Every structure is written in C-alpha cells, then in structure tokens.
Amino acid sequence: MGLLNGKKGLVLGVANDHSIAWGIAQALHREGADQGFTYVGEALERRVRPLAESLNAKLIEPCDVASDEQIDALMAKARDTYGQLDFLIHAIGFANRDHLNGPYMKVDRAGFQLAMDISVYSLTALVKAADSMLAPGASILTLTYHGSQQVMPNYNVMGVAKAALEASVRYLAADLGPRGIRVNAISAGPIRTLAASGISGFRSMHKQFAEAAPLRRNVTIDDVGNTALWLCSDLSSAVTGELIYVDAGFRNMGMSTGE
Ligand code: NAD
Ligand code: 0WE
C-alpha cells in the first residue's frame, strides 16, 4: 500500500532526467501517485514524453506558464483526465542569463518582470486556474533556493524572485488552508541540473557547498523527491506555509569549519 495510492496530480518543470521535478516524480510514483506532466516547446517534449510515459502518465501537455491561455488549456485537460487534483508540483524558474552574473543592479525592468512572471506569478496563476479542481487535503509544492534569504553571488534577480515566491507560499497557504489545502516550498541546495548548467562559478560553488555542509555532501534529486513525497502525503497533514530546507544543513553554518 503506497503512501500516495489513489492520489492524482500534475508535475510542472521536468526538462530531463536531471530535473528536480523528475526526482520528485519518481518518488511520488514509487508510492502509487498518478501524475500528469507538462513541457515547454518541441525540444523538451522529446525529452519529457518518454520519461512521462515510463511512469504511465495519462496527461502530457504543453504549458508555457507565461501564457494564461496555455494554463487554462492545461487545467481543462486535467479536469477531463483526473476530475480532481490531490497535488500540484511547481518546479519552474527563469531569468535572463545575462542577469545571473555580475552585479544585481545590472538587471533592467524587462528582466526583472520576466523573472517575476515565470518564477513567481506562475505559482499563483496555476493555483488560481486549478482552484475549483483542488481536492480537500490537496498539497501544493514549489522549489526555492536560499539566495532568497541571503545574498548569493550571481543569483541576483532570481534571489529577489525567490523571496517573492516564498511570500506567495504563505499567502496561498492562508487562502487555501480553510479547505484543508496545504502549500509549501522546498529550499534545495545546489544541484547540477539544466538550469544550473552554464551558470558561471557553479562548479566551484557546488564543491564548496559539500565541504561546508554539516553532512559533507551535495544534495540529490532523490533527497528532494523524498521530502516532496512527505509533503504530498498525509504524513505532513498539519504542515503548511512552510519553507523546508533540503540542503545537507548548509544554511546553519555561519562559517565553514575548514576541515
Ligand atoms: P531544470 O532546468 O531541470 O528545470 C527548470 C524547469 O523550468 C524546466 O523544466 C523548464 O522547462 C521550466 N520552465 C522555464 N521556463 C518556463 C516557462 N515559461 N513555462 C513553463 N516551464 C518553464 O532545473 P531545476 O534545477 O530542476 O529547477 C527546478 C526548480 O528548482 C526551479 O524553480 C529552480 O529555481 C529550483 N531550484 C534549483 C536548484 C538547483 O541548484 N538546481 C536549487 C534550488 C532550487
Ligand atoms: O534557481 C536556480 C536556477 C535558476 C535559473 C537558471 C537559469 C540558467 C539558464 C534561472 N534562469 C536561468 N536562465 C537561463 O538562461 N538555481 C537555484 C540554480 C542556481 O542558479 C544560480 C545559482 C544556483 C544555485 C545562479 C547563480 C548563482 C547560483
């Protein structure tokens, strides 16, 4: 008997088998969840479709979260396929690459708005569109990074966006709590995914992280998946509006021990 037997939901943010969303999907599948997947563009469809099919997904649809029309179309399909949703996984973030290096102040109005639209507003837009379909006791989950709370070199406008995303989690939790619906965020340590590739200095940051973290290792998509499983299951029934760290303890260190 799986922890998620009979539960149905959507996973947004699988790009390939390195994606955090894929680590989450595998953990939820292992415990019996029935999951639908989305992708952006034909290039990613070729990657996502086989992965989704390997988990017997009944729904594989395009959804660019910049588009209200695509969000509405996705939710119409989800209603036909599943009727109700027990979980919604939001593992999406985007900013202009040019704004993820150098000084934060380099960001311009368009770049700021892009990061906020794709990385922040999209969660609220999806919840809004799914609202009438959310089952009592449903669990909504997003992904964030500690650059929201403290300055991380080069994270820049994404740090500002993640701070707003974390605040959105608290407001959405207050809105939906009366119906027993929970909203939480996982703050993951750095993981080498598509979104992390090509970030200047990522390799050395990833290495330094493992040296400084209490557990002396990096975080994997399976670590994140297992915490997501807990948050989607009834084991976390009174946890909402929270920021849960899956970071090998890194955030607690004021200074590296140098050992
Ligand atoms: P990833 O590249 O595998 O996933 C990012 C996803 O965002 C991709 O699937 C991409 O298609 C999607 N996306 C981008 N723009 C979109 C749009 N307009 N509409 C719909 N989807 C869009 O990388 P990841 O690291 O797995 O990122 C998932 C989440 O985890 C992000 O929110 C990221 O900020 C967060 N996160 C990542 C790390 C890390 O170090 N990798 C750490 C903490 C948090
Ligand atoms: O949230 C993220 C990644 C966010 C991201 C990555 C990209 C790369 C490609 C958003 N937009 C884009 N746009 C692109 O064109 N992480 C938590 C991973 C990450 O990204 C960093 C990090 C870490 C950690 C950027 C700078 C410094 C640290």
mmCIF file of C-alpha atoms and ligand atoms in Angstrom, residues 12-16 18-22 38-40 44 48 63-67 90-94 118-119 142-146 155 158 162 165 186-196 202 205 221, ligand 1:
data_model
loop_
_atom_site.group_PDB
_atom_site.id
_atom_site.type_symbol
_atom_site.label_atom_id
_atom_site.label_comp_id
_atom_site.label_asym_id
_atom_site.label_seq_id
_atom_site.Cartn_x
_atom_site.Cartn_y
_atom_site.Cartn_z
ATOM 1 C CA LEU A 12 5.443 21.054 -13.955
ATOM 2 C CA GLY A 13 9.172 21.505 -14.552
ATOM 3 C CA VAL A 14 10.597 18.248 -15.900
ATOM 4 C CA ALA A 15 13.169 19.152 -18.584
ATOM 5 C CA ASN A 16 15.210 15.929 -18.478
ATOM 6 C CA HIS A 18 18.418 15.517 -14.091
ATOM 7 C CA SER A 19 15.496 17.833 -13.238
ATOM 8 C CA ILE A 20 14.439 18.225 -9.617
ATOM 9 C CA ALA A 21 10.853 17.687 -10.850
ATOM 10 C CA TRP A 22 11.928 14.280 -12.173
ATOM 11 C CA THR A 38 3.910 19.359 -18.910
ATOM 12 C CA TYR A 39 6.696 20.629 -21.159
ATOM 13 C CA VAL A 40 7.664 23.841 -22.936
ATOM 14 C CA LEU A 44 11.747 19.488 -24.390
ATOM 15 C CA VAL A 48 9.715 14.728 -21.346
ATOM 16 C CA CYS A 63 2.336 24.597 -20.776
ATOM 17 C CA ASP A 64 4.356 27.778 -21.014
ATOM 18 C CA VAL A 65 3.448 29.476 -17.730
ATOM 19 C CA ALA A 66 3.846 32.903 -19.370
ATOM 20 C CA SER A 67 0.516 32.187 -21.101
ATOM 21 C CA HIS A 90 5.744 23.729 -9.420
ATOM 22 C CA ALA A 91 9.463 23.320 -10.245
ATOM 23 C CA ILE A 92 9.923 26.250 -12.614
ATOM 24 C CA GLY A 93 12.231 29.242 -12.586
ATOM 25 C CA PHE A 94 13.662 31.506 -15.235
ATOM 26 C CA ILE A 118 7.919 32.981 -14.812
ATOM 27 C CA SER A 119 9.405 32.233 -11.382
ATOM 28 C CA THR A 142 7.202 24.759 -5.119
ATOM 29 C CA LEU A 143 11.019 24.865 -5.233
ATOM 30 C CA THR A 144 13.180 27.670 -3.949
ATOM 31 C CA TYR A 145 16.808 28.460 -3.131
ATOM 32 C CA HIS A 146 18.452 30.144 -0.127
ATOM 33 C CA TYR A 155 21.936 34.630 -8.095
ATOM 34 C CA MET A 158 16.434 35.126 -9.001
ATOM 35 C CA LYS A 162 12.526 33.501 -4.799
ATOM 36 C CA LEU A 165 7.833 33.131 -4.280
ATOM 37 C CA ILE A 186 11.352 23.098 -0.508
ATOM 38 C CA SER A 187 14.590 25.076 -0.391
ATOM 39 C CA ALA A 188 17.138 22.812 -2.082
ATOM 40 C CA GLY A 189 20.920 23.034 -2.046
ATOM 41 C CA PRO A 190 22.679 23.467 -5.422
ATOM 42 C CA ILE A 191 22.088 20.562 -7.829
ATOM 43 C CA ARG A 192 23.634 20.184 -11.294
ATOM 44 C CA THR A 193 20.521 20.446 -13.479
ATOM 45 C CA LEU A 194 19.877 22.104 -16.844
ATOM 46 C CA ALA A 195 19.034 25.350 -15.003
ATOM 47 C CA ALA A 196 22.378 25.211 -13.184
ATOM 48 C CA PHE A 202 28.505 26.832 -10.365
ATOM 49 C CA MET A 205 30.095 26.651 -5.578
ATOM 50 C CA ILE A 221 17.148 14.986 -6.759
HETATM 51 P P1 NAD B 1 15.531 22.322 -14.727
HETATM 52 O O1 NAD B 1 16.157 23.131 -15.813
HETATM 53 O O2 NAD B 1 15.587 20.862 -14.838
HETATM 54 O O3 NAD B 1 14.001 22.762 -14.523
HETATM 55 C C1 NAD B 1 13.546 24.072 -14.723
HETATM 56 C C2 NAD B 1 12.235 23.937 -15.458
HETATM 57 O O4 NAD B 1 11.616 25.222 -15.632
HETATM 58 C C3 NAD B 1 12.404 23.326 -16.864
HETATM 59 O O5 NAD B 1 11.647 22.144 -16.958
HETATM 60 C C4 NAD B 1 11.834 24.397 -17.763
HETATM 61 O O6 NAD B 1 11.141 23.870 -18.864
HETATM 62 C C5 NAD B 1 10.885 25.128 -16.820
HETATM 63 N N1 NAD B 1 10.492 26.422 -17.336
HETATM 64 C C6 NAD B 1 11.280 27.504 -17.607
HETATM 65 N N2 NAD B 1 10.539 28.479 -18.155
HETATM 66 C C7 NAD B 1 9.263 28.015 -18.217
HETATM 67 C C8 NAD B 1 8.030 28.551 -18.689
HETATM 68 N N3 NAD B 1 7.957 29.783 -19.239
HETATM 69 N N4 NAD B 1 6.916 27.786 -18.580
HETATM 70 C C9 NAD B 1 6.971 26.555 -18.047
HETATM 71 N N5 NAD B 1 8.103 25.992 -17.590
HETATM 72 C C10 NAD B 1 9.233 26.718 -17.682
HETATM 73 O O7 NAD B 1 16.208 22.843 -13.380
HETATM 74 P P2 NAD B 1 15.903 22.546 -11.848
HETATM 75 O O8 NAD B 1 17.148 22.916 -11.156
HETATM 76 O O9 NAD B 1 15.314 21.206 -11.681
HETATM 77 O O10 NAD B 1 14.830 23.674 -11.484
HETATM 78 C C11 NAD B 1 13.567 23.404 -10.878
HETATM 79 C C12 NAD B 1 13.286 24.385 -9.770
HETATM 80 O O11 NAD B 1 14.180 24.136 -8.695
HETATM 81 C C13 NAD B 1 13.442 25.859 -10.130
HETATM 82 O O12 NAD B 1 12.416 26.597 -9.518
HETATM 83 C C14 NAD B 1 14.771 26.202 -9.506
HETATM 84 O O13 NAD B 1 14.834 27.573 -9.198
HETATM 85 C C15 NAD B 1 14.705 25.364 -8.258
HETATM 86 N N6 NAD B 1 15.978 25.113 -7.558
HETATM 87 C C16 NAD B 1 17.057 24.617 -8.230
HETATM 88 C C17 NAD B 1 18.236 24.371 -7.551
HETATM 89 C C18 NAD B 1 19.458 23.864 -8.275
HETATM 90 O O14 NAD B 1 20.559 24.065 -7.781
HETATM 91 N N7 NAD B 1 19.324 23.202 -9.398
HETATM 92 C C19 NAD B 1 18.315 24.616 -6.184
HETATM 93 C C20 NAD B 1 17.194 25.104 -5.518
HETATM 94 C C21 NAD B 1 16.028 25.349 -6.217
#
